[in-house]
GROMACS .gro file of C-alpha atoms in nm:
model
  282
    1UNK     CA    1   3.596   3.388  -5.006
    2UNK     CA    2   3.985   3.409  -5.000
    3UNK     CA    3   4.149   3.655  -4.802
    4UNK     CA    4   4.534   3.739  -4.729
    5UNK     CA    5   4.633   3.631  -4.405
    6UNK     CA    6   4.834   3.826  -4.120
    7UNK     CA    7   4.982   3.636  -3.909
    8UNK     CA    8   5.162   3.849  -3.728
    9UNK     CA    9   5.449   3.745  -3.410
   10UNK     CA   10   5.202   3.607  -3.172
   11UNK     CA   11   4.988   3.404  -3.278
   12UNK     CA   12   5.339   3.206  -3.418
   13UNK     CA   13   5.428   3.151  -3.024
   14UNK     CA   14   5.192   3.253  -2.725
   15UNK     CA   15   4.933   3.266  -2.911
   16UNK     CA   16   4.948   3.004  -3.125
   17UNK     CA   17   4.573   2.821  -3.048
   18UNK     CA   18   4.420   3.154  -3.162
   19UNK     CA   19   4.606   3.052  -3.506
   20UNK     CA   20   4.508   2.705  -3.498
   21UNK     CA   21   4.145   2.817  -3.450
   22UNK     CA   22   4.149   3.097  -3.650
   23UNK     CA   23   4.231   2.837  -3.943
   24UNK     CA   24   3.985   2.561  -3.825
   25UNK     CA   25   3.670   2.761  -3.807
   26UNK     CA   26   3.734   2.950  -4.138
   27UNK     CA   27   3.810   2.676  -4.314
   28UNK     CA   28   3.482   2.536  -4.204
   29UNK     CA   29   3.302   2.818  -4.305
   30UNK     CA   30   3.456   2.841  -4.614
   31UNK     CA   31   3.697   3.079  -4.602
   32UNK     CA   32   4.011   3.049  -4.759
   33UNK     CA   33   4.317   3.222  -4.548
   34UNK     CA   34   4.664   3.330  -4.753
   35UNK     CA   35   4.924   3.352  -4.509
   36UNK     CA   36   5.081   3.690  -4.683
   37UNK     CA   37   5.407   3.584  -4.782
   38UNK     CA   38   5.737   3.743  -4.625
   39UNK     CA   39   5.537   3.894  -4.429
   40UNK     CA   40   5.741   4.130  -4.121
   41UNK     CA   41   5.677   4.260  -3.759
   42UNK     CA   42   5.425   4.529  -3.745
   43UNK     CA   43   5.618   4.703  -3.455
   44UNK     CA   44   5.331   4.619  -3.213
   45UNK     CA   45   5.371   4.741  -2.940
   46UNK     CA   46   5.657   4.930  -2.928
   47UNK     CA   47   5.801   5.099  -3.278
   48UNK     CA   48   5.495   5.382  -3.245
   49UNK     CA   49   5.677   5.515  -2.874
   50UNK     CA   50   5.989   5.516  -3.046
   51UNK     CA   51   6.034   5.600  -3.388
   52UNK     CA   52   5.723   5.788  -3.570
   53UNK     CA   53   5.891   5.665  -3.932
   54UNK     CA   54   5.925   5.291  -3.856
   55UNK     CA   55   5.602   5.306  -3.666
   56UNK     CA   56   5.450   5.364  -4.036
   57UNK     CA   57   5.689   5.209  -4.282
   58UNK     CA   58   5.670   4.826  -4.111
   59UNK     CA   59   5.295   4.810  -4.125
   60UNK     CA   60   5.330   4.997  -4.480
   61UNK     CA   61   5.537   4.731  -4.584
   62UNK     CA   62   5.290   4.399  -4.511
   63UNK     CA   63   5.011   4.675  -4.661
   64UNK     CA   64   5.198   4.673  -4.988
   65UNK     CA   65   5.255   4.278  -4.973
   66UNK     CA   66   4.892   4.229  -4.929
   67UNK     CA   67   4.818   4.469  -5.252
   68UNK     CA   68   5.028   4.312  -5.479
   69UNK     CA   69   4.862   3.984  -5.370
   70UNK     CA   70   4.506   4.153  -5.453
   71UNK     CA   71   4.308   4.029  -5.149
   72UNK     CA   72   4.173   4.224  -4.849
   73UNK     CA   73   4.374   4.143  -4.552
   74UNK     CA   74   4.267   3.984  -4.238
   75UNK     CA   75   4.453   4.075  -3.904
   76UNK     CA   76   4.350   3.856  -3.616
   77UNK     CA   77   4.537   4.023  -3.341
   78UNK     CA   78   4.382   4.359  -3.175
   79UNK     CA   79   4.747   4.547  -3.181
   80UNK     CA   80   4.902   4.416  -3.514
   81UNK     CA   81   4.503   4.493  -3.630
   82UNK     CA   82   4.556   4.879  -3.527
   83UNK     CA   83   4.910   4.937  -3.651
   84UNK     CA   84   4.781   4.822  -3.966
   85UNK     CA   85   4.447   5.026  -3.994
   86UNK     CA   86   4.601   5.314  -3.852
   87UNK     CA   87   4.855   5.316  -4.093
   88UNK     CA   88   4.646   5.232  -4.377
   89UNK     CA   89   4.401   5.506  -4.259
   90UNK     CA   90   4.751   5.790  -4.295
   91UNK     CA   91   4.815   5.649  -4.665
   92UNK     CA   92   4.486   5.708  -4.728
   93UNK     CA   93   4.472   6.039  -4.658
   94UNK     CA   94   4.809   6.197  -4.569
   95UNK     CA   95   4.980   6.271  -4.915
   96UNK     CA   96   5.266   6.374  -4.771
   97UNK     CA   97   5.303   6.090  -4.477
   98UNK     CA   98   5.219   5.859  -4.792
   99UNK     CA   99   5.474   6.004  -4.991
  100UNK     CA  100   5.734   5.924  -4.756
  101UNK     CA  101   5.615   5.574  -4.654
  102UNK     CA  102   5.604   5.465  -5.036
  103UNK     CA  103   5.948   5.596  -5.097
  104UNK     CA  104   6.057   5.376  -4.787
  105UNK     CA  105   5.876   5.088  -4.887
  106UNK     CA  106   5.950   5.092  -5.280
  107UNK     CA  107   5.573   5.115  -5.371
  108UNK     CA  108   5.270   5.262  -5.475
  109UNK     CA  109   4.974   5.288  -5.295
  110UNK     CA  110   4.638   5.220  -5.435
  111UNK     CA  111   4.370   5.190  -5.142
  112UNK     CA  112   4.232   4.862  -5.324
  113UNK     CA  113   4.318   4.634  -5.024
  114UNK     CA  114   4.112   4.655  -4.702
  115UNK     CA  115   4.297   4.557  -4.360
  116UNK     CA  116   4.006   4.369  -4.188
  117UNK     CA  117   3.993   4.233  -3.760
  118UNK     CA  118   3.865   3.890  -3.749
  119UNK     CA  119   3.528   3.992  -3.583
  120UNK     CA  120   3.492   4.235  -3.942
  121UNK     CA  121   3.533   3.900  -4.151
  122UNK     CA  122   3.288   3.715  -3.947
  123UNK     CA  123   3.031   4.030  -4.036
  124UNK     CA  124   3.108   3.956  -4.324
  125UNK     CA  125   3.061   3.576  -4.334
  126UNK     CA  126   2.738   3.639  -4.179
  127UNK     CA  127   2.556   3.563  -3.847
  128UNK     CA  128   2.324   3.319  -4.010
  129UNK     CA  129   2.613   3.169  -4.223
  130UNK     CA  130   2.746   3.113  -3.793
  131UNK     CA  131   2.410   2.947  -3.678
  132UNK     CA  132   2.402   2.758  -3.935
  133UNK     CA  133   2.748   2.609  -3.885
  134UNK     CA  134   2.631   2.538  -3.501
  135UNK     CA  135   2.583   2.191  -3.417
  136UNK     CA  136   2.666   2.220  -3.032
  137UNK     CA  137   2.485   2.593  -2.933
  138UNK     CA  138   2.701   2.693  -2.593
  139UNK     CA  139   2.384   2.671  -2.373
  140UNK     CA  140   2.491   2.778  -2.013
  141UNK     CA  141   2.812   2.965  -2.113
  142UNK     CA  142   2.778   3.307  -1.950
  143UNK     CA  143   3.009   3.492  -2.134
  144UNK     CA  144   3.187   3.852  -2.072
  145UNK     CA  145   3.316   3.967  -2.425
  146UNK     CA  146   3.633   4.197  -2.409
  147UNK     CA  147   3.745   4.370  -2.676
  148UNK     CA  148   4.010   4.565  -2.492
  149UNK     CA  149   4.148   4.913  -2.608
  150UNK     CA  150   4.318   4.847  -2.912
  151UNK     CA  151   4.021   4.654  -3.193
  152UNK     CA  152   3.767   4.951  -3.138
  153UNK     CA  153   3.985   5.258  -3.108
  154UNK     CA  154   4.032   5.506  -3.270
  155UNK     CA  155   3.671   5.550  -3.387
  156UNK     CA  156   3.793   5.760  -3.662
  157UNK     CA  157   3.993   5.491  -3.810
  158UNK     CA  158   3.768   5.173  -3.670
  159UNK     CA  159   3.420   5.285  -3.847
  160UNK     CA  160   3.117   5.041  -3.755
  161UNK     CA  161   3.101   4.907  -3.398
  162UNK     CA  162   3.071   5.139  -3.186
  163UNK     CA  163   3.394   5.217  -2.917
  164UNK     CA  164   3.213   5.245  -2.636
  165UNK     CA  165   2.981   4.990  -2.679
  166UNK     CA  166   3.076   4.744  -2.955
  167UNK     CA  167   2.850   4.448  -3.009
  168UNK     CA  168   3.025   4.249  -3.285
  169UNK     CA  169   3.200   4.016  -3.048
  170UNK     CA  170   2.868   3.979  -2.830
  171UNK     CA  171   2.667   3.887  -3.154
  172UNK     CA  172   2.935   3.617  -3.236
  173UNK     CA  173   2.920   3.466  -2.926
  174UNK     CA  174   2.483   3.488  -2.936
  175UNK     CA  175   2.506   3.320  -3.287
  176UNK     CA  176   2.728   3.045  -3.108
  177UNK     CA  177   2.458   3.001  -2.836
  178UNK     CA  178   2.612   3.159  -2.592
  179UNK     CA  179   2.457   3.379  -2.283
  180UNK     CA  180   2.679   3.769  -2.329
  181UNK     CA  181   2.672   3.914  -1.960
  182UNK     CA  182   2.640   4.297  -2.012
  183UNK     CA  183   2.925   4.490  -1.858
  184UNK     CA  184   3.067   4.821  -1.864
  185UNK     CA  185   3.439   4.705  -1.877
  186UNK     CA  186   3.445   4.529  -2.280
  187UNK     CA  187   3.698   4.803  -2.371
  188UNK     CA  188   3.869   4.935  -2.078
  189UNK     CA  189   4.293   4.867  -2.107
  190UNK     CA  190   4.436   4.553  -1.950
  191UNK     CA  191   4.765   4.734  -1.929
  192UNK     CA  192   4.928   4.546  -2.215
  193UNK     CA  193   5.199   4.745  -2.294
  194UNK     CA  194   5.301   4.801  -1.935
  195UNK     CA  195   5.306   4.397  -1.860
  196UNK     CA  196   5.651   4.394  -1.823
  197UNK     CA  197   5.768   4.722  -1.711
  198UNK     CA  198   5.497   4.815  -1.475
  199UNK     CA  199   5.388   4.414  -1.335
  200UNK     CA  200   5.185   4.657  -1.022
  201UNK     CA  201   4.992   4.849  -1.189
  202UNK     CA  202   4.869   4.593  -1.454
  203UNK     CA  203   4.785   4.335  -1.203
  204UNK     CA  204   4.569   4.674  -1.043
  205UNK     CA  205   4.361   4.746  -1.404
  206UNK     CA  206   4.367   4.333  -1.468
  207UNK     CA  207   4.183   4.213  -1.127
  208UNK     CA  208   3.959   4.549  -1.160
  209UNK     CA  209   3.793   4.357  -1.514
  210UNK     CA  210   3.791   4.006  -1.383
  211UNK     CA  211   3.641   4.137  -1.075
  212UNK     CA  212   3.351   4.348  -1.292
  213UNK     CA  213   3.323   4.042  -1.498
  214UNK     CA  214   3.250   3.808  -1.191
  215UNK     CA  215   2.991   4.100  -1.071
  216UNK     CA  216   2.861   4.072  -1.428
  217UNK     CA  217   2.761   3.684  -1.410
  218UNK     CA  218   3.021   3.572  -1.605
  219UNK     CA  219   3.181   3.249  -1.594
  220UNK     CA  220   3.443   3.280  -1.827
  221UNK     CA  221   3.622   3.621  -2.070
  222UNK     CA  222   3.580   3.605  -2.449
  223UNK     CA  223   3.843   3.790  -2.691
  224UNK     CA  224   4.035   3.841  -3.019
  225UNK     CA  225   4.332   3.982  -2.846
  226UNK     CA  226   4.668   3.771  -2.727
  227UNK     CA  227   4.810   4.075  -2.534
  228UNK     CA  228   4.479   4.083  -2.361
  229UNK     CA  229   4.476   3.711  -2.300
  230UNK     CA  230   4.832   3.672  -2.241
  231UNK     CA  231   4.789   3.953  -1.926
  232UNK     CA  232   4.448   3.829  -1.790
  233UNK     CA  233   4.585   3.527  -1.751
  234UNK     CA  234   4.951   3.617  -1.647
  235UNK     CA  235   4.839   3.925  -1.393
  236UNK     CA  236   4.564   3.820  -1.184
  237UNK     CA  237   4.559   3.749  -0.839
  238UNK     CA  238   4.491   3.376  -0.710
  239UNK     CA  239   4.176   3.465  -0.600
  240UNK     CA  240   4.074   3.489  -0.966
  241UNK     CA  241   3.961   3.175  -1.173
  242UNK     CA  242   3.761   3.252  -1.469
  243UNK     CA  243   3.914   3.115  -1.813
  244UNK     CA  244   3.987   3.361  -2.049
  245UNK     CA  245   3.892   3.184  -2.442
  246UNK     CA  246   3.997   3.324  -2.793
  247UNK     CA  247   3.584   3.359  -2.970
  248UNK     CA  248   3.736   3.154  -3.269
  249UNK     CA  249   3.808   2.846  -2.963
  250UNK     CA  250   3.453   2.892  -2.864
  251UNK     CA  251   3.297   2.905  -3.279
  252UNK     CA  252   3.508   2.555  -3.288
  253UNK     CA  253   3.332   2.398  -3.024
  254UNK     CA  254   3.014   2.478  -3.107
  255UNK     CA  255   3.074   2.377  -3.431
  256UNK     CA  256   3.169   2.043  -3.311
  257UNK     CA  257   3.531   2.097  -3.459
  258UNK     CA  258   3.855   1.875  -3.412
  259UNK     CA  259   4.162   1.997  -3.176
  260UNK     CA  260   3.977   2.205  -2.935
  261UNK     CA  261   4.163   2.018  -2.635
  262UNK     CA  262   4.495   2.031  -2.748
  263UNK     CA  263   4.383   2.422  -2.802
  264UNK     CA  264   4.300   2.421  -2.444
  265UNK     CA  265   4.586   2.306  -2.290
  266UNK     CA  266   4.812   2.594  -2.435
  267UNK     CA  267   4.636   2.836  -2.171
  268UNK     CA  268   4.778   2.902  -1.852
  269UNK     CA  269   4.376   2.875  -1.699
  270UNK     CA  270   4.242   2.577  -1.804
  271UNK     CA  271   3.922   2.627  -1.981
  272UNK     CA  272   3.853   2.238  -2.012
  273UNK     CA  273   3.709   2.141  -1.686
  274UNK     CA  274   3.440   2.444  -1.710
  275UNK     CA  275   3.311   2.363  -2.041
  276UNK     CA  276   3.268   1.998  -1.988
  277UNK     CA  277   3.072   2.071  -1.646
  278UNK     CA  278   2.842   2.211  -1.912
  279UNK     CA  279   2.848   1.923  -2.134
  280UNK     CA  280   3.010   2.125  -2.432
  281UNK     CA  281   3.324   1.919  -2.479
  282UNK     CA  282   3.358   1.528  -2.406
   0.00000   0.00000   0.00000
């Protein structure tokens, strides 16, 4: 299977072992990843609160770079993964709004290319195709997936899982050999848009979900989100210690992958010392 790949400004930087595992674990299943080329910002998080036009036309424009490479395209961050369905979602079915964004971007839109989340690619590679790449099952991980606000919303434009209760990430992380703790807070907002301009109030709605997730069983967070990660592991009080692990760092380690350390040591909550007091790293 080859896809297009998008990138997108994080997972460059602060989130750059979500990249490196990303790569790693589709590779081993067998999935080829394109990095789309010249690819731009998606205007995550901010261009949509500020300019309605440029809020469509940059996602439009990595949309019509991914069609005239001819493969679906996979998004691995939740907010670049929005901009991009959302957008794709208006071109499908506002003529006029499309109208306007192809005259911007100097194309045509065809619909042929589907913008895909990570967690819609492993559906797609298959549960079973997952168990069968497992050679190191996470026995004793008690895991609380997140999914935050931004991969499941807005149900009219995110089809499948459902947003109140998605289970693709849970699944993943069951295939793995993982324990899911059942929680009510997999999609409540971490604040990510606010981290900088309102620290208080995201520190509030960030110790709130580690604190459910602790209540929950938990011993560490699952995600596919680097705003998520980036605040749950910025914003917490001290009192909190739970690691917070991209699902593509935890696929690698089960599947007895190399690099997983170096991975590890890009956090800011040190994942290492609770996975090898389960025996799942050396």
């Amino acid at each position: 299977m080859k896809y297009s790949y998008y990138p997108g400004c994080s997972l460059g930087a602060t989130a750059r072992e979500y990249d490196l595992s990303t790569h790693a674990v589709c590779s081993h299943l067998g999935v080829e990843l394109a990095e789309l080329e010249d690819w731009s910002c998606c205007g995550a998080s901010s261009a949509h609160s500020t300019n309605h036009v440029l809020a469509g036309a940059l996602p439009a424009r990595n949309i019509a770079l991914a069609q005239e490479a001819g493969h679906d395209l996979v998004v691995p961050c939740a907010a670049c993964y929005n901009r991009l369905k959302r957008t794709d979602s208006l071109l499908a079915e506002d003529p006029r709004q499309r109208r306007e964004l192809e005259e911007l971007c100097q194309f045509t839109y065809t619909g042929t290319v589907a913008v895909r989340s990570l967690l819609e690619l492993m559906d797609a590679v298959g549960l079973s195709r997952i168990q069968e790449a497992v050679v190191r099952p996470l026995s004793g991980l008690k895991l609380a997936p997140y999914y935050g606000c931004l991969l499941v919303r807005p149900a009219s434009v995110r089809r499948g899982d459902n947003p109140d209760h998605p289970r693709a990430l849970d699944q993943i992380m069951e295939a793995a050999g993982a324990t899911v703790c059942h929680w009510s807070y997999k999609t409540d907002c971490c604040g990510g848009a606010l981290s900088i301009a309102r620290a208080g109030i995201v520190k509030e709605l960030v110790d709130k979900i580690l604190d459910m997730a602790v209540d929950a069983g938990a011993s560490a967070l699952v995600t596919a989100c680097p705003l998520c990660v980036a605040n749950l592991e910025m914003r917490r009080s001290r009192r909190h210690t739970l690691p917070v692990l991209y699902f593509t760092e935890l696929l690698a380690v089960a599947m007895g992958l190399e690099g997983t350390r170096a991975w590890f040591r890009k956090h800011l909550v040190d994942p290492y010392p609770l996975l090898r007091s389960l025996g799942l790293v050396g």
